[in-house]
């Protein structure tokens, strides 16, 4: 590690790693929303399973597992950071907000490497209810035949977020319905998330029922 840019890069990753250790608090608006939705789902007898796509070190997955303790929690992640094909697609969208943001200028290739599935499982309150799906999403979903009542999509980039909607939206019906959270919908650094929602609506031929949840970041897509 010689050049100034390599040392700067290392500092960025050390900081990312350190930040990732900060556990979300129970009074975080997204966590409070999740708790109330889990209670509503139980009362309404929504019987599908739950999932997170984009787990990293499991900070939000911890709460999904805690509040939906009766449901199987599917955890989708490469556990090796972004996929090169997804980054290439993102760059082809040619959005200056992405390039000038947190993942622009090739920082995206090295983001989110500091994790592994063993670590994530070790921090879950009910690890026996968790199923790790390691690898590239949506390929890792091919063998799953479940219905879902809650999914957090948090993969940052256009292509996997669009694939997440394509895969999970139809899986909500049949188990009583459910909600998909589109994390980063209101994050200007990640314009691909909003585009994924717009393009999904266009290809589906209808407008999704959707609303913000009050965390300044996530959009709830409702299929109840
Ligand atoms: C912002 S992080 C997730 C943060 C996490 N939800 C939390 O609460 O801390 C994004 C994650 O998405 C994963 N990811 C992005 N694209 C993916 C894909 N196509 N398949 C699987 N995982 C992907 C990355 O590996 C990274 O860990």
Short mmCIF file of C-alpha atoms and ligand atoms in Angstrom, two decimals:
data_model
loop_
_atom_site.label_atom_id
_atom_site.label_comp_id
_atom_site.label_asym_id
_atom_site.label_seq_id
_atom_site.Cartn_x
_atom_site.Cartn_y
_atom_site.Cartn_z
CA UNK A 1 0.00 0.00 0.00
CA UNK A 2 2.10 2.88 -1.29
CA UNK A 3 0.23 5.60 -3.12
CA UNK A 4 -1.70 8.36 -1.44
CA UNK A 5 -4.88 7.26 -3.23
CA UNK A 6 -4.45 3.68 -1.93
CA UNK A 7 -3.97 4.95 1.62
CA UNK A 8 -7.02 7.23 1.24
CA UNK A 9 -9.00 4.27 -0.05
CA UNK A 10 -7.99 2.21 2.98
CA UNK A 11 -9.11 5.01 5.30
CA UNK A 12 -12.51 5.06 3.60
CA UNK A 13 -12.90 1.30 4.14
CA UNK A 14 -11.68 1.39 7.71
CA UNK A 15 -14.26 4.07 8.41
CA UNK A 16 -16.98 2.09 6.63
CA UNK A 17 -16.07 -0.97 8.69
CA UNK A 18 -16.09 1.03 11.93
CA UNK A 19 -19.43 2.67 11.11
CA UNK A 20 -20.96 -0.69 10.32
CA UNK A 21 -20.34 -1.74 13.92
CA UNK A 22 -22.77 0.91 15.13
CA UNK A 23 -25.93 -1.02 15.86
CA UNK A 24 -29.18 0.69 14.95
CA UNK A 25 -31.13 1.69 18.02
CA UNK A 26 -34.66 0.52 18.78
CA UNK A 27 -35.89 4.11 18.57
CA UNK A 28 -34.67 4.55 14.98
CA UNK A 29 -37.81 5.45 12.92
CA UNK A 30 -37.27 2.50 10.54
CA UNK A 31 -36.95 0.06 13.43
CA UNK A 32 -40.06 1.47 15.12
CA UNK A 33 -41.97 1.16 11.85
CA UNK A 34 -40.80 -2.45 11.47
CA UNK A 35 -41.90 -3.37 15.00
CA UNK A 36 -45.37 -1.92 14.45
CA UNK A 37 -45.68 -3.58 11.05
CA UNK A 38 -44.69 -6.96 12.53
CA UNK A 39 -47.47 -6.56 15.13
CA UNK A 40 -49.94 -5.63 12.40
CA UNK A 41 -48.82 -8.61 10.29
CA UNK A 42 -49.41 -10.96 13.25
CA UNK A 43 -52.83 -9.47 13.96
CA UNK A 44 -53.81 -9.72 10.29
CA UNK A 45 -52.40 -13.27 10.13
CA UNK A 46 -50.08 -12.49 7.21
CA UNK A 47 -48.44 -15.87 6.91
CA UNK A 48 -45.63 -15.36 4.36
CA UNK A 49 -41.94 -15.47 5.26
CA UNK A 50 -39.58 -12.46 5.51
CA UNK A 51 -36.37 -11.50 3.69
CA UNK A 52 -33.64 -8.96 3.35
CA UNK A 53 -31.71 -8.46 0.11
CA UNK A 54 -28.55 -6.56 0.94
CA UNK A 55 -27.61 -7.64 4.45
CA UNK A 56 -23.99 -6.46 4.82
CA UNK A 57 -23.26 -6.93 8.55
CA UNK A 58 -26.87 -7.62 9.53
CA UNK A 59 -27.70 -4.43 11.41
CA UNK A 60 -31.29 -4.22 10.14
CA UNK A 61 -31.63 -7.99 9.65
CA UNK A 62 -31.20 -8.27 13.43
CA UNK A 63 -34.51 -6.45 13.93
CA UNK A 64 -36.33 -8.36 11.18
CA UNK A 65 -35.32 -11.59 12.90
CA UNK A 66 -36.22 -10.21 16.33
CA UNK A 67 -39.73 -8.95 15.46
CA UNK A 68 -40.70 -11.63 12.91
CA UNK A 69 -39.40 -14.45 15.12
CA UNK A 70 -42.07 -16.93 13.97
CA UNK A 71 -41.15 -16.43 10.28
CA UNK A 72 -38.21 -17.82 8.35
CA UNK A 73 -35.81 -14.99 7.45
CA UNK A 74 -34.03 -15.33 4.09
CA UNK A 75 -30.80 -13.33 3.98
CA UNK A 76 -29.58 -12.55 0.44
CA UNK A 77 -26.14 -11.06 -0.13
CA UNK A 78 -22.99 -11.76 -2.07
CA UNK A 79 -21.18 -11.12 1.25
CA UNK A 80 -18.44 -9.84 -1.07
CA UNK A 81 -19.87 -6.44 -2.05
CA UNK A 82 -21.41 -5.27 -5.32
CA UNK A 83 -21.33 -7.34 -8.49
CA UNK A 84 -19.22 -5.88 -11.32
CA UNK A 85 -22.07 -6.30 -13.84
CA UNK A 86 -24.45 -4.30 -11.62
CA UNK A 87 -21.88 -1.51 -11.28
CA UNK A 88 -21.41 -1.43 -15.06
CA UNK A 89 -25.19 -1.13 -15.53
CA UNK A 90 -25.30 1.67 -12.95
CA UNK A 91 -22.58 3.59 -14.75
CA UNK A 92 -24.39 3.16 -18.06
CA UNK A 93 -27.35 5.07 -16.57
CA UNK A 94 -24.97 8.02 -16.69
CA UNK A 95 -26.43 9.81 -13.69
CA UNK A 96 -24.12 12.53 -12.30
CA UNK A 97 -25.65 12.13 -8.81
CA UNK A 98 -24.31 8.56 -8.64
CA UNK A 99 -20.85 9.47 -9.93
CA UNK A 100 -20.47 12.39 -7.50
CA UNK A 101 -21.95 10.41 -4.59
CA UNK A 102 -20.65 7.87 -2.12
CA UNK A 103 -20.08 5.10 -4.67
CA UNK A 104 -18.85 7.10 -7.64
CA UNK A 105 -15.27 7.22 -8.95
CA UNK A 106 -14.77 3.46 -8.65
CA UNK A 107 -15.27 3.32 -4.90
CA UNK A 108 -18.19 0.97 -5.54
CA UNK A 109 -15.91 -1.96 -6.46
CA UNK A 110 -14.54 -2.17 -2.94
CA UNK A 111 -17.58 -1.30 -0.86
CA UNK A 112 -19.22 -3.74 1.59
CA UNK A 113 -16.46 -6.36 1.62
CA UNK A 114 -16.05 -6.39 5.42
CA UNK A 115 -18.58 -9.07 6.30
CA UNK A 116 -19.33 -12.77 6.09
CA UNK A 117 -22.30 -15.03 6.70
CA UNK A 118 -20.89 -16.56 9.89
CA UNK A 119 -20.56 -13.14 11.49
CA UNK A 120 -24.12 -12.18 10.45
CA UNK A 121 -25.60 -15.38 11.87
CA UNK A 122 -23.68 -14.95 15.13
CA UNK A 123 -25.48 -11.70 15.78
CA UNK A 124 -29.05 -12.85 15.01
CA UNK A 125 -31.35 -13.41 18.01
CA UNK A 126 -32.95 -16.49 16.34
CA UNK A 127 -30.28 -17.86 13.96
CA UNK A 128 -32.22 -21.14 13.64
CA UNK A 129 -34.91 -19.18 11.77
CA UNK A 130 -32.39 -17.72 9.26
CA UNK A 131 -31.52 -19.07 5.81
CA UNK A 132 -28.40 -17.59 4.23
CA UNK A 133 -28.60 -17.16 0.45
CA UNK A 134 -25.05 -16.25 -0.47
CA UNK A 135 -24.28 -15.13 -4.01
CA UNK A 136 -25.66 -12.99 -6.76
CA UNK A 137 -29.30 -11.95 -6.42
CA UNK A 138 -31.65 -12.78 -8.22
CA UNK A 139 -29.87 -16.07 -9.09
CA UNK A 140 -29.90 -17.06 -5.40
CA UNK A 141 -33.72 -16.83 -5.31
CA UNK A 142 -34.33 -19.34 -8.09
CA UNK A 143 -34.99 -22.36 -5.85
CA UNK A 144 -37.30 -20.54 -3.41
CA UNK A 145 -41.03 -21.15 -3.63
CA UNK A 146 -42.16 -19.17 -0.54
CA UNK A 147 -44.71 -16.41 -0.09
CA UNK A 148 -43.43 -13.31 1.69
CA UNK A 149 -45.11 -10.73 3.94
CA UNK A 150 -42.09 -8.44 4.46
CA UNK A 151 -38.96 -7.80 2.42
CA UNK A 152 -36.31 -5.12 2.85
CA UNK A 153 -34.58 -4.39 -0.47
CA UNK A 154 -31.29 -2.66 0.31
CA UNK A 155 -28.86 -3.38 -2.55
CA UNK A 156 -28.27 0.28 -3.54
CA UNK A 157 -28.05 -0.22 -7.32
CA UNK A 158 -30.66 -0.10 -10.11
CA UNK A 159 -30.43 -3.65 -11.48
CA UNK A 160 -30.69 -5.69 -8.26
CA UNK A 161 -33.38 -3.36 -6.87
CA UNK A 162 -35.46 -3.80 -10.04
CA UNK A 163 -34.90 -7.58 -9.88
CA UNK A 164 -36.01 -7.48 -6.24
CA UNK A 165 -39.34 -5.92 -7.19
CA UNK A 166 -39.77 -8.34 -10.09
CA UNK A 167 -39.15 -11.32 -7.84
CA UNK A 168 -40.85 -10.36 -4.55
CA UNK A 169 -43.89 -8.30 -5.60
CA UNK A 170 -45.78 -11.35 -6.96
CA UNK A 171 -44.67 -13.41 -3.91
CA UNK A 172 -46.76 -11.23 -1.57
CA UNK A 173 -50.08 -12.49 -2.86
CA UNK A 174 -51.23 -15.86 -1.59
CA UNK A 175 -49.80 -15.40 1.92
CA UNK A 176 -52.25 -12.61 2.74
CA UNK A 177 -50.13 -9.83 1.22
CA UNK A 178 -47.18 -7.82 2.43
CA UNK A 179 -44.86 -4.87 2.17
CA UNK A 180 -41.54 -4.35 0.38
CA UNK A 181 -39.30 -1.56 1.69
CA UNK A 182 -37.26 0.14 -1.01
CA UNK A 183 -34.32 1.38 1.03
CA UNK A 184 -32.55 4.53 -0.31
CA UNK A 185 -35.53 5.58 -2.43
CA UNK A 186 -35.08 9.10 -1.01
CA UNK A 187 -31.25 9.02 -1.19
CA UNK A 188 -30.09 11.36 -3.95
CA UNK A 189 -26.71 9.57 -4.16
CA UNK A 190 -28.48 6.41 -5.36
CA UNK A 191 -30.80 7.49 -8.19
CA UNK A 192 -31.02 3.92 -9.51
CA UNK A 193 -33.43 2.98 -6.71
CA UNK A 194 -36.08 5.50 -7.82
CA UNK A 195 -35.55 4.48 -11.44
CA UNK A 196 -36.10 0.83 -10.51
CA UNK A 197 -39.54 1.70 -9.09
CA UNK A 198 -40.50 3.81 -12.12
CA UNK A 199 -39.36 1.13 -14.59
CA UNK A 200 -41.10 -1.65 -12.65
CA UNK A 201 -44.39 0.29 -12.77
CA UNK A 202 -43.93 0.83 -16.48
CA UNK A 203 -43.33 -2.84 -17.25
CA UNK A 204 -46.14 -3.95 -14.88
CA UNK A 205 -48.56 -1.51 -16.50
CA UNK A 206 -49.93 -0.14 -13.21
CA UNK A 207 -48.95 2.22 -10.39
CA UNK A 208 -47.80 0.58 -7.18
CA UNK A 209 -49.49 1.49 -3.88
CA UNK A 210 -46.60 3.13 -2.03
CA UNK A 211 -45.68 5.67 0.66
CA UNK A 212 -42.73 6.94 2.73
CA UNK A 213 -42.33 5.42 6.21
CA UNK A 214 -40.88 8.47 7.97
CA UNK A 215 -37.19 7.47 8.14
CA UNK A 216 -36.19 9.94 5.39
CA UNK A 217 -34.91 7.03 3.30
CA UNK A 218 -37.35 4.18 2.59
CA UNK A 219 -40.43 3.81 0.44
CA UNK A 220 -43.00 1.16 1.40
CA UNK A 221 -44.48 -0.72 -1.57
CA UNK A 222 -47.74 -2.23 -0.40
CA UNK A 223 -49.29 -5.37 -1.84
CA UNK A 224 -51.96 -6.19 0.76
C1 LIG B 1 -26.11 -0.99 1.91
S1 LIG B 1 -25.57 -2.63 2.09
C2 LIG B 1 -26.85 -3.36 3.07
C3 LIG B 1 -26.94 -2.76 4.46
C4 LIG B 1 -27.80 -3.56 5.42
N1 LIG B 1 -29.17 -3.68 4.97
C5 LIG B 1 -27.74 -2.98 6.83
O1 LIG B 1 -28.79 -2.88 7.48
O2 LIG B 1 -26.67 -2.63 7.30
C6 LIG B 1 -25.80 -3.27 0.47
C7 LIG B 1 -25.51 -4.75 0.34
O3 LIG B 1 -26.09 -5.22 -0.87
C8 LIG B 1 -25.30 -6.29 -1.37
N2 LIG B 1 -25.63 -6.47 -2.79
C9 LIG B 1 -25.66 -5.51 -3.75
N3 LIG B 1 -26.00 -6.05 -4.94
C10 LIG B 1 -26.21 -7.37 -4.73
C11 LIG B 1 -26.61 -8.47 -5.60
N4 LIG B 1 -26.90 -8.31 -6.91
N5 LIG B 1 -26.72 -9.69 -5.04
C12 LIG B 1 -26.48 -9.89 -3.72
N6 LIG B 1 -26.10 -8.89 -2.87
C13 LIG B 1 -25.97 -7.65 -3.36
C14 LIG B 1 -23.88 -5.85 -1.07
O4 LIG B 1 -23.01 -6.96 -1.01
C15 LIG B 1 -24.03 -5.11 0.28
O5 LIG B 1 -23.70 -5.96 1.36
#
